[in-house]
PDB file of C-alpha atoms and ligand atoms in Angstrom:
ATOM      1  CA  MET A 780      33.615  12.367 -28.862  1.00 82.00           C
ATOM      2  CA  ASP A 781      35.285  11.007 -25.821  1.00 94.00           C
ATOM      3  CA  PHE A 782      37.440  11.928 -22.876  1.00 96.00           C
ATOM      4  CA  PRO A 783      38.889  14.511 -22.391  1.00 95.00           C
ATOM      5  CA  LEU A 784      36.244  16.337 -24.454  1.00 96.00           C
ATOM      6  CA  ILE A 785      33.503  14.725 -22.399  1.00 97.00           C
ATOM      7  CA  ARG A 786      33.796  14.958 -18.645  1.00 97.00           C
ATOM      8  CA  MET A 787      30.689  13.608 -16.905  1.00 97.00           C
ATOM      9  CA  ARG A 788      31.792  15.131 -13.615  1.00 97.00           C
ATOM     10  CA  ARG A 789      31.176  18.676 -14.917  1.00 97.00           C
ATOM     11  CA  THR A 790      27.466  18.503 -14.092  1.00 97.00           C
ATOM     12  CA  ARG A 791      28.055  16.923 -10.689  1.00 98.00           C
ATOM     13  CA  ARG A 792      30.247  19.697  -9.338  1.00 97.00           C
ATOM     14  CA  THR A 793      27.750  21.622  -7.180  1.00 98.00           C
ATOM     15  CA  GLU A 794      24.401  20.854  -5.608  1.00 97.00           C
ATOM     16  CA  ALA A 795      22.813  23.491  -7.871  1.00 98.00           C
ATOM     17  CA  LEU A 796      24.114  21.702 -10.961  1.00 98.00           C
ATOM     18  CA  ARG A 797      23.122  18.292  -9.630  1.00 98.00           C
ATOM     19  CA  SER A 798      19.654  19.570  -8.887  1.00 97.00           C
ATOM     20  CA  LEU A 799      19.303  21.024 -12.380  1.00 98.00           C
ATOM     21  CA  VAL A 800      20.100  17.745 -14.111  1.00 98.00           C
ATOM     22  CA  ARG A 801      18.242  15.492 -11.660  1.00 97.00           C
ATOM     23  CA  GLU A 802      16.016  13.135 -13.651  1.00 98.00           C
ATOM     24  CA  THR A 803      13.680  11.911 -10.937  1.00 98.00           C
ATOM     25  CA  ARG A 804      12.087  13.889  -8.132  1.00 97.00           C
ATOM     26  CA  LEU A 805      10.426  12.971  -4.904  1.00 98.00           C
ATOM     27  CA  GLU A 806       7.718  15.191  -3.444  1.00 98.00           C
ATOM     28  CA  PRO A 807       5.617  14.826  -0.275  1.00 98.00           C
ATOM     29  CA  GLY A 808       2.471  14.801  -2.407  1.00 98.00           C
ATOM     30  CA  GLN A 809       3.622  11.529  -3.960  1.00 98.00           C
ATOM     31  CA  LEU A 810       3.696   9.779  -0.594  1.00 98.00           C
ATOM     32  CA  ILE A 811       0.828   7.846   0.974  1.00 98.00           C
ATOM     33  CA  TYR A 812       0.932   7.118   4.700  1.00 98.00           C
ATOM     34  CA  PRO A 813      -0.639   3.858   5.997  1.00 98.00           C
ATOM     35  CA  LEU A 814      -2.663   3.988   9.230  1.00 98.00           C
ATOM     36  CA  PHE A 815      -3.853   1.080  11.380  1.00 97.00           C
ATOM     37  CA  LEU A 816      -7.132   1.948  13.074  1.00 98.00           C
ATOM     38  CA  CYS A 817      -8.144   0.210  16.290  1.00 97.00           C
ATOM     39  CA  PRO A 818     -11.071   0.519  18.729  1.00 97.00           C
ATOM     40  CA  GLY A 819     -10.966   2.768  21.781  1.00 97.00           C
ATOM     41  CA  GLU A 820     -10.034   6.342  22.524  1.00 97.00           C
ATOM     42  CA  GLY A 821      -6.641   7.919  23.009  1.00 98.00           C
ATOM     43  CA  VAL A 822      -4.946   4.673  21.886  1.00 98.00           C
ATOM     44  CA  ARG A 823      -1.437   4.944  20.407  1.00 98.00           C
ATOM     45  CA  LYS A 824       0.144   1.523  20.601  1.00 97.00           C
ATOM     46  CA  GLU A 825       3.546   1.150  18.969  1.00 96.00           C
ATOM     47  CA  ILE A 826       4.084  -1.944  16.823  1.00 96.00           C
ATOM     48  CA  GLY A 827       7.079  -3.853  18.176  1.00 95.00           C
ATOM     49  CA  SER A 828       8.573  -4.798  14.814  1.00 95.00           C
ATOM     50  CA  MET A 829       7.869  -1.393  13.218  1.00 96.00           C
ATOM     51  CA  PRO A 830       9.395   1.420  15.296  1.00 96.00           C
ATOM     52  CA  GLY A 831       7.496   4.698  14.814  1.00 96.00           C
ATOM     53  CA  VAL A 832       4.339   2.962  13.512  1.00 97.00           C
ATOM     54  CA  PHE A 833       1.267   2.717  15.740  1.00 97.00           C
ATOM     55  CA  ASN A 834      -2.161   1.184  16.101  1.00 97.00           C
ATOM     56  CA  LEU A 835      -4.343   4.279  16.480  1.00 98.00           C
ATOM     57  CA  SER A 836      -7.843   4.849  17.762  1.00 98.00           C
ATOM     58  CA  VAL A 837      -9.974   7.017  15.486  1.00 98.00           C
ATOM     59  CA  ASP A 838      -9.392  10.235  17.481  1.00 98.00           C
ATOM     60  CA  GLU A 839      -5.625   9.720  17.267  1.00 98.00           C
ATOM     61  CA  ALA A 840      -5.883   8.942  13.553  1.00 98.00           C
ATOM     62  CA  VAL A 841      -7.551  12.315  13.023  1.00 97.00           C
ATOM     63  CA  LYS A 842      -4.513  13.970  14.658  1.00 97.00           C
ATOM     64  CA  GLU A 843      -2.212  12.009  12.337  1.00 97.00           C
ATOM     65  CA  ALA A 844      -4.251  13.184   9.368  1.00 98.00           C
ATOM     66  CA  GLU A 845      -3.849  16.804  10.439  1.00 97.00           C
ATOM     67  CA  GLU A 846      -0.089  16.313  10.623  1.00 98.00           C
ATOM     68  CA  ALA A 847      -0.119  14.595   7.224  1.00 98.00           C
ATOM     69  CA  VAL A 848      -1.862  17.641   5.743  1.00 98.00           C
ATOM     70  CA  GLN A 849       0.692  19.993   7.275  1.00 98.00           C
ATOM     71  CA  LEU A 850       3.488  17.910   5.756  1.00 98.00           C
ATOM     72  CA  GLY A 851       1.828  17.978   2.340  1.00 98.00           C
ATOM     73  CA  LEU A 852       1.394  14.204   2.033  1.00 98.00           C
ATOM     74  CA  GLY A 853      -0.697  12.854  -0.821  1.00 98.00           C
ATOM     75  CA  GLY A 854      -2.996  10.675   1.219  1.00 98.00           C
ATOM     76  CA  LEU A 855      -3.615   7.944   3.750  1.00 98.00           C
ATOM     77  CA  LEU A 856      -4.120   4.214   3.298  1.00 98.00           C
ATOM     78  CA  LEU A 857      -6.422   2.832   5.984  1.00 98.00           C
ATOM     79  CA  PHE A 858      -6.347  -0.615   7.580  1.00 97.00           C
ATOM     80  CA  GLY A 859      -8.536  -1.773  10.456  1.00 97.00           C
ATOM     81  CA  LEU A 860      -8.226  -3.925  13.554  1.00 96.00           C
ATOM     82  CA  PRO A 861     -11.802  -4.861  14.447  1.00 95.00           C
ATOM     83  CA  GLU A 862     -13.185  -5.445  17.941  1.00 94.00           C
ATOM     84  CA  SER A 863     -13.826  -9.093  17.059  1.00 94.00           C
ATOM     85  CA  LYS A 864     -13.236 -11.451  14.144  1.00 95.00           C
ATOM     86  CA  ASP A 865     -15.314 -14.236  12.605  1.00 94.00           C
ATOM     87  CA  GLU A 866     -15.149 -16.787   9.772  1.00 93.00           C
ATOM     88  CA  GLN A 867     -16.851 -14.450   7.289  1.00 91.00           C
ATOM     89  CA  GLY A 868     -14.890 -11.302   8.126  1.00 94.00           C
ATOM     90  CA  THR A 869     -18.122  -9.478   8.949  1.00 95.00           C
ATOM     91  CA  GLY A 870     -16.199  -6.507  10.365  1.00 96.00           C
ATOM     92  CA  ALA A 871     -14.892  -5.652   6.899  1.00 96.00           C
ATOM     93  CA  TRP A 872     -18.275  -4.728   5.429  1.00 96.00           C
ATOM     94  CA  ASP A 873     -20.052  -3.612   8.586  1.00 96.00           C
ATOM     95  CA  ASP A 874     -21.191  -0.001   8.086  1.00 96.00           C
ATOM     96  CA  LEU A 875     -20.171   0.544  11.721  1.00 96.00           C
ATOM     97  CA  GLY A 876     -16.810  -1.187  11.188  1.00 97.00           C
ATOM     98  CA  ILE A 877     -13.613   0.354  12.446  1.00 98.00           C
ATOM     99  CA  VAL A 878     -12.390   1.754   9.107  1.00 98.00           C
ATOM    100  CA  GLN A 879     -15.903   3.003   8.268  1.00 98.00           C
ATOM    101  CA  GLN A 880     -15.934   4.888  11.604  1.00 98.00           C
ATOM    102  CA  GLY A 881     -12.473   6.248  10.863  1.00 98.00           C
ATOM    103  CA  LEU A 882     -13.477   7.413   7.392  1.00 98.00           C
ATOM    104  CA  ARG A 883     -16.501   9.297   8.747  1.00 98.00           C
ATOM    105  CA  ALA A 884     -14.381  11.002  11.409  1.00 98.00           C
ATOM    106  CA  LEU A 885     -11.685  11.927   8.907  1.00 98.00           C
ATOM    107  CA  LYS A 886     -14.236  13.263   6.423  1.00 97.00           C
ATOM    108  CA  ALA A 887     -15.773  15.402   9.191  1.00 97.00           C
ATOM    109  CA  ASN A 888     -12.363  16.984   9.807  1.00 95.00           C
ATOM    110  CA  ALA A 889     -11.755  19.935   7.479  1.00 91.00           C
ATOM    111  CA  ALA A 890      -7.996  19.345   7.191  1.00 90.00           C
ATOM    112  CA  SER A 891      -8.379  15.759   5.960  1.00 91.00           C
ATOM    113  CA  LYS A 892     -10.225  16.946   2.861  1.00 91.00           C
ATOM    114  CA  LYS A 893      -6.804  17.800   1.446  1.00 96.00           C
ATOM    115  CA  LEU A 894      -5.807  14.130   1.575  1.00 98.00           C
ATOM    116  CA  VAL A 895      -6.815  11.242  -0.639  1.00 98.00           C
ATOM    117  CA  LEU A 896      -8.355   8.706   1.734  1.00 98.00           C
ATOM    118  CA  ILE A 897      -7.676   5.216   0.396  1.00 98.00           C
ATOM    119  CA  ALA A 898      -9.371   2.256   2.051  1.00 98.00           C
ATOM    120  CA  ASP A 899      -7.659  -1.115   1.812  1.00 98.00           C
ATOM    121  CA  VAL A 900     -10.204  -3.759   0.789  1.00 98.00           C
ATOM    122  CA  CYS A 901      -9.414  -7.197   2.175  1.00 96.00           C
ATOM    123  CA  LEU A 902     -10.739  -9.701   4.678  1.00 95.00           C
ATOM    124  CA  CYS A 903      -7.584 -10.964   6.427  1.00 94.00           C
ATOM    125  CA  GLU A 904      -7.769  -8.401   9.247  1.00 95.00           C
ATOM    126  CA  TYR A 905     -11.385  -9.412   9.897  1.00 96.00           C
ATOM    127  CA  THR A 906     -11.437 -13.193   9.503  1.00 95.00           C
ATOM    128  CA  SER A 907     -10.746 -15.463  12.496  1.00 94.00           C
ATOM    129  CA  HIS A 908      -8.555 -17.659  10.253  1.00 94.00           C
ATOM    130  CA  GLY A 909      -6.576 -14.683   8.893  1.00 93.00           C
ATOM    131  CA  HIS A 910      -6.975 -15.525   5.203  1.00 94.00           C
ATOM    132  CA  CYS A 911      -7.936 -12.883   2.637  1.00 94.00           C
ATOM    133  CA  GLY A 912     -11.062 -14.787   1.562  1.00 93.00           C
ATOM    134  CA  MET A 913     -13.612 -17.398   2.635  1.00 93.00           C
ATOM    135  CA  VAL A 914     -12.122 -20.694   3.761  1.00 94.00           C
ATOM    136  CA  VAL A 915     -13.811 -24.016   2.935  1.00 92.00           C
ATOM    137  CA  GLU A 916     -12.746 -27.471   4.053  1.00 90.00           C
ATOM    138  CA  THR A 917     -11.712 -29.875   1.313  1.00 91.00           C
ATOM    139  CA  ALA A 918     -10.654 -33.521   1.174  1.00 89.00           C
ATOM    140  CA  ASP A 919      -6.974 -32.604   1.461  1.00 84.00           C
ATOM    141  CA  GLY A 920      -7.269 -29.723   3.913  1.00 88.00           C
ATOM    142  CA  TYR A 921      -8.764 -26.371   3.037  1.00 91.00           C
ATOM    143  CA  ASP A 922      -9.222 -23.963   0.168  1.00 91.00           C
ATOM    144  CA  VAL A 923      -9.633 -20.197   0.021  1.00 93.00           C
ATOM    145  CA  GLU A 924     -12.817 -20.056  -1.994  1.00 94.00           C
ATOM    146  CA  ASN A 925     -12.661 -17.468  -4.786  1.00 95.00           C
ATOM    147  CA  ASP A 926     -16.155 -16.546  -5.930  1.00 95.00           C
ATOM    148  CA  ALA A 927     -17.807 -16.328  -2.501  1.00 94.00           C
ATOM    149  CA  SER A 928     -14.926 -14.122  -1.352  1.00 96.00           C
ATOM    150  CA  VAL A 929     -15.377 -11.823  -4.342  1.00 97.00           C
ATOM    151  CA  ASP A 930     -19.025 -11.165  -3.370  1.00 96.00           C
ATOM    152  CA  ILE A 931     -17.976 -10.112   0.117  1.00 97.00           C
ATOM    153  CA  LEU A 932     -15.149  -7.956  -1.197  1.00 97.00           C
ATOM    154  CA  GLY A 933     -17.661  -6.101  -3.375  1.00 98.00           C
ATOM    155  CA  ARG A 934     -19.860  -5.425  -0.353  1.00 97.00           C
ATOM    156  CA  THR A 935     -16.812  -4.317   1.635  1.00 98.00           C
ATOM    157  CA  ALA A 936     -15.687  -1.850  -1.029  1.00 98.00           C
ATOM    158  CA  ALA A 937     -19.174  -0.337  -1.328  1.00 98.00           C
ATOM    159  CA  SER A 938     -19.446   0.039   2.442  1.00 98.00           C
ATOM    160  CA  LEU A 939     -16.048   1.758   2.650  1.00 98.00           C
ATOM    161  CA  ALA A 940     -16.819   4.120  -0.223  1.00 98.00           C
ATOM    162  CA  LYS A 941     -20.173   5.015   1.329  1.00 98.00           C
ATOM    163  CA  ALA A 942     -18.386   5.818   4.584  1.00 98.00           C
ATOM    164  CA  GLY A 943     -16.146   8.286   2.741  1.00 98.00           C
ATOM    165  CA  ALA A 944     -13.255   6.482   1.053  1.00 98.00           C
ATOM    166  CA  ASP A 945     -12.034   8.508  -1.940  1.00 98.00           C
ATOM    167  CA  VAL A 946     -10.413   5.389  -3.399  1.00 98.00           C
ATOM    168  CA  VAL A 947     -10.860   1.680  -2.681  1.00 98.00           C
ATOM    169  CA  ALA A 948      -7.820  -0.573  -2.905  1.00 98.00           C
ATOM    170  CA  PRO A 949      -8.431  -4.335  -3.112  1.00 98.00           C
ATOM    171  CA  SER A 950      -5.387  -6.273  -1.892  1.00 96.00           C
ATOM    172  CA  ASP A 951      -6.828  -9.800  -1.668  1.00 95.00           C
ATOM    173  CA  MET A 952      -5.699 -11.194  -5.066  1.00 95.00           C
ATOM    174  CA  MET A 953      -8.920 -13.136  -5.706  1.00 95.00           C
ATOM    175  CA  ASP A 954      -9.762 -13.551  -9.410  1.00 97.00           C
ATOM    176  CA  GLY A 955     -12.476 -11.273 -10.752  1.00 97.00           C
ATOM    177  CA  ARG A 956     -12.719  -9.030  -7.710  1.00 97.00           C
ATOM    178  CA  VAL A 957     -12.135  -5.753  -9.535  1.00 98.00           C
ATOM    179  CA  ALA A 958     -15.131  -6.338 -11.821  1.00 98.00           C
ATOM    180  CA  GLU A 959     -17.327  -7.239  -8.852  1.00 98.00           C
ATOM    181  CA  ILE A 960     -16.151  -4.219  -6.840  1.00 98.00           C
ATOM    182  CA  ARG A 961     -16.868  -1.933  -9.823  1.00 98.00           C
ATOM    183  CA  ARG A 962     -20.356  -3.461 -10.123  1.00 98.00           C
ATOM    184  CA  ALA A 963     -21.018  -3.117  -6.384  1.00 98.00           C
ATOM    185  CA  LEU A 964     -19.857   0.508  -6.352  1.00 98.00           C
ATOM    186  CA  ASP A 965     -21.904   1.466  -9.406  1.00 98.00           C
ATOM    187  CA  GLU A 966     -24.985  -0.184  -7.935  1.00 98.00           C
ATOM    188  CA  GLU A 967     -24.667   2.178  -4.941  1.00 97.00           C
ATOM    189  CA  GLU A 968     -24.243   5.178  -7.282  1.00 98.00           C
ATOM    190  CA  LEU A 969     -20.575   5.341  -6.418  1.00 98.00           C
ATOM    191  CA  GLU A 970     -19.546   5.335 -10.060  1.00 98.00           C
ATOM    192  CA  GLN A 971     -17.042   8.166  -9.353  1.00 98.00           C
ATOM    193  CA  THR A 972     -15.050   6.127  -6.816  1.00 98.00           C
ATOM    194  CA  PRO A 973     -11.799   4.914  -8.390  1.00 98.00           C
ATOM    195  CA  ILE A 974     -10.311   1.467  -7.801  1.00 98.00           C
ATOM    196  CA  LEU A 975      -6.623   1.217  -6.994  1.00 98.00           C
ATOM    197  CA  SER A 976      -5.957  -2.456  -7.534  1.00 98.00           C
ATOM    198  CA  TYR A 977      -3.064  -4.263  -5.900  1.00 96.00           C
ATOM    199  CA  ALA A 978      -2.771  -5.942  -9.268  1.00 93.00           C
ATOM    200  CA  SER A 979       0.744  -7.162  -8.757  1.00 93.00           C
ATOM    201  CA  LYS A 980       1.038  -8.540  -5.240  1.00 96.00           C
ATOM    202  CA  PHE A 981       3.601 -11.200  -4.527  1.00 97.00           C
ATOM    203  CA  ALA A 982       3.570 -13.760  -1.711  1.00 96.00           C
ATOM    204  CA  SER A 983       6.414 -12.219   0.267  1.00 96.00           C
ATOM    205  CA  ALA A 984       8.334 -12.755   3.475  1.00 95.00           C
ATOM    206  CA  PHE A 985       8.660  -8.974   3.620  1.00 96.00           C
ATOM    207  CA  TYR A 986       5.050  -8.694   4.870  1.00 95.00           C
ATOM    208  CA  GLY A 987       6.044 -10.196   8.237  1.00 94.00           C
ATOM    209  CA  PRO A 988       5.897  -7.077  10.459  1.00 95.00           C
ATOM    210  CA  PHE A 989       2.573  -5.947   8.893  1.00 93.00           C
ATOM    211  CA  ARG A 990       0.938  -9.070  10.289  1.00 90.00           C
ATOM    212  CA  GLU A 991       1.781  -7.865  13.761  1.00 88.00           C
ATOM    213  CA  ALA A 992       0.571  -4.339  12.905  1.00 89.00           C
ATOM    214  CA  ALA A 993      -2.739  -5.526  11.456  1.00 89.00           C
ATOM    215  CA  ASP A 994      -3.028  -8.711  13.531  1.00 89.00           C
ATOM    216  CA  SER A 995      -3.647 -10.592  10.297  1.00 89.00           C
ATOM    217  CA  ALA A 996      -1.327 -13.616  10.295  1.00 90.00           C
ATOM    218  CA  PRO A 997      -3.018 -16.699   8.750  1.00 91.00           C
ATOM    219  CA  GLN A 998      -3.843 -19.206  11.503  1.00 91.00           C
ATOM    220  CA  PHE A 999      -2.984 -22.086   9.155  1.00 89.00           C
ATOM    221  CA  GLY A1000      -1.334 -22.443   5.769  1.00 89.00           C
ATOM    222  CA  ASP A1001      -0.047 -19.456   3.813  1.00 91.00           C
ATOM    223  CA  ARG A1002      -1.176 -17.127   1.028  1.00 93.00           C
ATOM    224  CA  ARG A1003       0.646 -18.714  -1.892  1.00 92.00           C
ATOM    225  CA  SER A1004      -2.538 -20.042  -3.491  1.00 92.00           C
ATOM    226  CA  TYR A1005      -3.702 -16.473  -4.182  1.00 94.00           C
ATOM    227  CA  GLN A1006      -0.703 -14.141  -4.034  1.00 95.00           C
ATOM    228  CA  MET A1007       1.823 -14.399  -6.864  1.00 95.00           C
ATOM    229  CA  ASP A1008       5.020 -16.404  -6.934  1.00 96.00           C
ATOM    230  CA  GLY A1009       7.990 -14.067  -6.515  1.00 97.00           C
ATOM    231  CA  ALA A1010       9.766 -15.520  -9.533  1.00 97.00           C
ATOM    232  CA  ASN A1011       7.175 -14.381 -12.082  1.00 97.00           C
ATOM    233  CA  VAL A1012       7.149 -11.137 -14.011  1.00 98.00           C
ATOM    234  CA  ARG A1013       5.071 -12.173 -17.038  1.00 98.00           C
ATOM    235  CA  GLU A1014       2.333 -13.367 -14.702  1.00 98.00           C
ATOM    236  CA  ALA A1015       2.363  -9.951 -13.024  1.00 98.00           C
ATOM    237  CA  MET A1016       1.782  -8.299 -16.400  1.00 98.00           C
ATOM    238  CA  ARG A1017      -1.208 -10.606 -17.022  1.00 98.00           C
ATOM    239  CA  GLU A1018      -2.650  -9.783 -13.586  1.00 97.00           C
ATOM    240  CA  ILE A1019      -2.371  -6.055 -14.299  1.00 98.00           C
ATOM    241  CA  GLU A1020      -3.884  -6.420 -17.763  1.00 98.00           C
ATOM    242  CA  LEU A1021      -6.836  -8.375 -16.357  1.00 98.00           C
ATOM    243  CA  ASP A1022      -7.448  -5.891 -13.525  1.00 98.00           C
ATOM    244  CA  LEU A1023      -7.390  -2.976 -15.962  1.00 98.00           C
ATOM    245  CA  GLY A1024      -9.792  -4.858 -18.197  1.00 98.00           C
ATOM    246  CA  GLU A1025     -12.117  -5.301 -15.217  1.00 98.00           C
ATOM    247  CA  GLY A1026     -12.084  -1.582 -14.515  1.00 98.00           C
ATOM    248  CA  ALA A1027      -9.121  -0.787 -12.255  1.00 98.00           C
ATOM    249  CA  ASP A1028      -8.228   2.921 -12.535  1.00 98.00           C
ATOM    250  CA  MET A1029      -4.784   2.662 -10.959  1.00 98.00           C
ATOM    251  CA  ILE A1030      -2.469  -0.164  -9.964  1.00 98.00           C
ATOM    252  CA  LEU A1031      -0.316  -0.802  -6.924  1.00 98.00           C
ATOM    253  CA  MET A1032       2.827  -2.921  -6.920  1.00 97.00           C
ATOM    254  CA  LYS A1033       3.852  -4.791  -3.769  1.00 97.00           C
ATOM    255  CA  PRO A1034       6.484  -5.275  -2.367  1.00 98.00           C
ATOM    256  CA  ALA A1035       8.658  -2.565  -3.928  1.00 98.00           C
ATOM    257  CA  MET A1036      12.390  -2.911  -3.371  1.00 97.00           C
ATOM    258  CA  PRO A1037      12.834  -6.615  -4.241  1.00 97.00           C
ATOM    259  CA  TYR A1038      10.528  -6.132  -7.279  1.00 98.00           C
ATOM    260  CA  LEU A1039      11.780  -2.919  -8.930  1.00 98.00           C
ATOM    261  CA  ASP A1040      12.135  -4.760 -12.242  1.00 98.00           C
ATOM    262  CA  VAL A1041       8.429  -5.622 -12.132  1.00 98.00           C
ATOM    263  CA  ILE A1042       7.567  -1.966 -11.529  1.00 98.00           C
ATOM    264  CA  ARG A1043       9.724  -0.970 -14.500  1.00 98.00           C
ATOM    265  CA  ALA A1044       8.151  -3.632 -16.736  1.00 98.00           C
ATOM    266  CA  ALA A1045       4.669  -2.416 -15.789  1.00 98.00           C
ATOM    267  CA  ARG A1046       5.631   1.232 -16.324  1.00 98.00           C
ATOM    268  CA  ASP A1047       6.883   0.462 -19.842  1.00 98.00           C
ATOM    269  CA  ARG A1048       3.733  -1.437 -20.710  1.00 98.00           C
ATOM    270  CA  PHE A1049       0.762   0.342 -19.103  1.00 98.00           C
ATOM    271  CA  GLU A1050      -0.338   3.970 -19.331  1.00 97.00           C
ATOM    272  CA  VAL A1051      -2.159   4.087 -16.005  1.00 98.00           C
ATOM    273  CA  PRO A1052      -1.222   5.756 -12.716  1.00 98.00           C
ATOM    274  CA  MET A1053       0.907   3.357 -10.750  1.00 98.00           C
ATOM    275  CA  GLY A1054       1.984   3.171  -7.134  1.00 98.00           C
ATOM    276  CA  ALA A1055       4.599   1.129  -5.287  1.00 98.00           C
ATOM    277  CA  TYR A1056       4.131  -0.123  -1.733  1.00 98.00           C
ATOM    278  CA  GLN A1057       7.302  -0.073   0.336  1.00 98.00           C
ATOM    279  CA  VAL A1058       6.088  -2.828   2.629  1.00 98.00           C
ATOM    280  CA  SER A1059       6.579  -3.379   6.354  1.00 97.00           C
ATOM    281  CA  GLY A1060       9.639  -5.625   6.051  1.00 97.00           C
ATOM    282  CA  GLU A1061      11.424  -3.114   3.838  1.00 98.00           C
ATOM    283  CA  TYR A1062      10.742  -0.449   6.463  1.00 98.00           C
ATOM    284  CA  SER A1063      11.644  -2.625   9.446  1.00 98.00           C
ATOM    285  CA  MET A1064      14.942  -3.876   8.069  1.00 98.00           C
ATOM    286  CA  LEU A1065      16.039  -0.322   7.369  1.00 98.00           C
ATOM    287  CA  GLN A1066      14.922   0.777  10.848  1.00 98.00           C
ATOM    288  CA  ALA A1067      16.880  -2.102  12.368  1.00 98.00           C
ATOM    289  CA  ALA A1068      20.005  -1.026  10.505  1.00 98.00           C
ATOM    290  CA  PHE A1069      19.447   2.600  11.578  1.00 98.00           C
ATOM    291  CA  ALA A1070      19.124   1.511  15.212  1.00 98.00           C
ATOM    292  CA  LYS A1071      22.419  -0.340  14.936  1.00 98.00           C
ATOM    293  CA  GLY A1072      24.087   2.692  13.394  1.00 98.00           C
ATOM    294  CA  TRP A1073      24.876   0.652  10.280  1.00 98.00           C
ATOM    295  CA  LEU A1074      23.100   2.911   7.793  1.00 98.00           C
ATOM    296  CA  GLU A1075      22.578   6.669   7.750  1.00 98.00           C
ATOM    297  CA  PRO A1076      18.789   7.084   8.180  1.00 98.00           C
ATOM    298  CA  GLN A1077      17.963  10.138   6.108  1.00 98.00           C
ATOM    299  CA  ARG A1078      19.972   9.353   3.010  1.00 98.00           C
ATOM    300  CA  THR A1079      19.093   5.659   3.015  1.00 98.00           C
ATOM    301  CA  MET A1080      15.381   6.373   3.377  1.00 98.00           C
ATOM    302  CA  LEU A1081      15.390   8.871   0.508  1.00 98.00           C
ATOM    303  CA  GLU A1082      17.496   6.606  -1.699  1.00 98.00           C
ATOM    304  CA  SER A1083      15.088   3.712  -1.143  1.00 98.00           C
ATOM    305  CA  LEU A1084      12.177   5.939  -2.195  1.00 98.00           C
ATOM    306  CA  ILE A1085      13.816   7.586  -5.204  1.00 98.00           C
ATOM    307  CA  GLY A1086      14.676   4.104  -6.488  1.00 98.00           C
ATOM    308  CA  MET A1087      10.962   3.300  -6.631  1.00 98.00           C
ATOM    309  CA  ARG A1088      10.172   6.552  -8.407  1.00 98.00           C
ATOM    310  CA  ARG A1089      13.003   5.908 -10.885  1.00 98.00           C
ATOM    311  CA  ALA A1090      11.672   2.398 -11.519  1.00 98.00           C
ATOM    312  CA  GLY A1091       8.430   4.052 -12.612  1.00 98.00           C
ATOM    313  CA  ALA A1092       6.138   4.462  -9.596  1.00 98.00           C
ATOM    314  CA  ASP A1093       4.084   7.679  -9.673  1.00 98.00           C
ATOM    315  CA  PHE A1094       3.374   7.475  -5.968  1.00 98.00           C
ATOM    316  CA  ILE A1095       4.626   5.425  -3.025  1.00 98.00           C
ATOM    317  CA  VAL A1096       2.862   3.964  -0.029  1.00 98.00           C
ATOM    318  CA  THR A1097       5.438   4.111   2.749  1.00 98.00           C
ATOM    319  CA  TYR A1098       5.751   4.102   6.526  1.00 98.00           C
ATOM    320  CA  PHE A1099       8.497   6.679   5.991  1.00 98.00           C
ATOM    321  CA  ALA A1100       6.005   9.157   4.480  1.00 98.00           C
ATOM    322  CA  LYS A1101       6.099  11.635   7.377  1.00 98.00           C
ATOM    323  CA  ASP A1102       9.851  11.327   7.945  1.00 98.00           C
ATOM    324  CA  ALA A1103      10.565  11.767   4.244  1.00 98.00           C
ATOM    325  CA  ALA A1104       8.232  14.760   3.877  1.00 98.00           C
ATOM    326  CA  LYS A1105      10.019  16.470   6.777  1.00 98.00           C
ATOM    327  CA  VAL A1106      13.337  16.437   4.925  1.00 97.00           C
ATOM    328  CA  LEU A1107      12.049  17.089   1.408  1.00 94.00           C
TER     329      LEU A1107
HETATM  330 ZN1   ZN B2476      -5.490  -9.726   2.968  1.00 80.61          ZN
END
């Protein structure tokens, strides 16, 4: 059977027909909105390289959460900018830390109960050197020490879950951290708290604007000794397999758009819930093109998100979450 018997255009004729045969759908409940919590009250400071994204004090974050509920978003992913930083990243696991305060305030707000509150677990926002783990000096410079970092990440995850996180999401890429986080959670009787592991996180230039948002740029060196090399897909599959073996309940893939093939490979191989993170640089470059009038905002935004769903992501962490929910 061939043309003219088959005419593919028949099912594209009207929006009703197109909608009927649409293979992939995007819903507000599949979108997770990242928030950057900072000290103070009434603070709403826009991030220069990320138009429409703000550092928010806890009271302002609660307002954002209420709006997120109204829009039907799936949840929030919380990052923190602490009052002060030190070598050990103490602010990350302090029970009075900025994200812990935010979680308590959000949990006390009735509306936020409709959202999944996900706490990012990492040290780079809290360490004076800006690395995701403990730094030790070595003969030829420095090293980001794995096992000591893993201990602190476990403490951090337990502290965040105790403060009210529904899900903890380690993004550090240290070896063995998922197992340690599971152990630390269970020890605190938090055996029901799921781990969303950034199992497949590549060392990427697309994280640039986030470092301004979270004030987390490394003061020396880079993150290539712990984040993955962008050329490797088999290695990503091994990382995911190991994290699942250690007890990860869900996995997060990051960045999204330049790594859609990795998302697809993971989807075909693993039967676990999987998210994609449309990272800061992906957002900022689209915003820059919108500002120039080079791309049509609404359609481009939705196309970028549906591509991630089509590649196999069940849910998407995106700075466009609110904007997308408004048009869906
Ligand atoms: Zn980090």
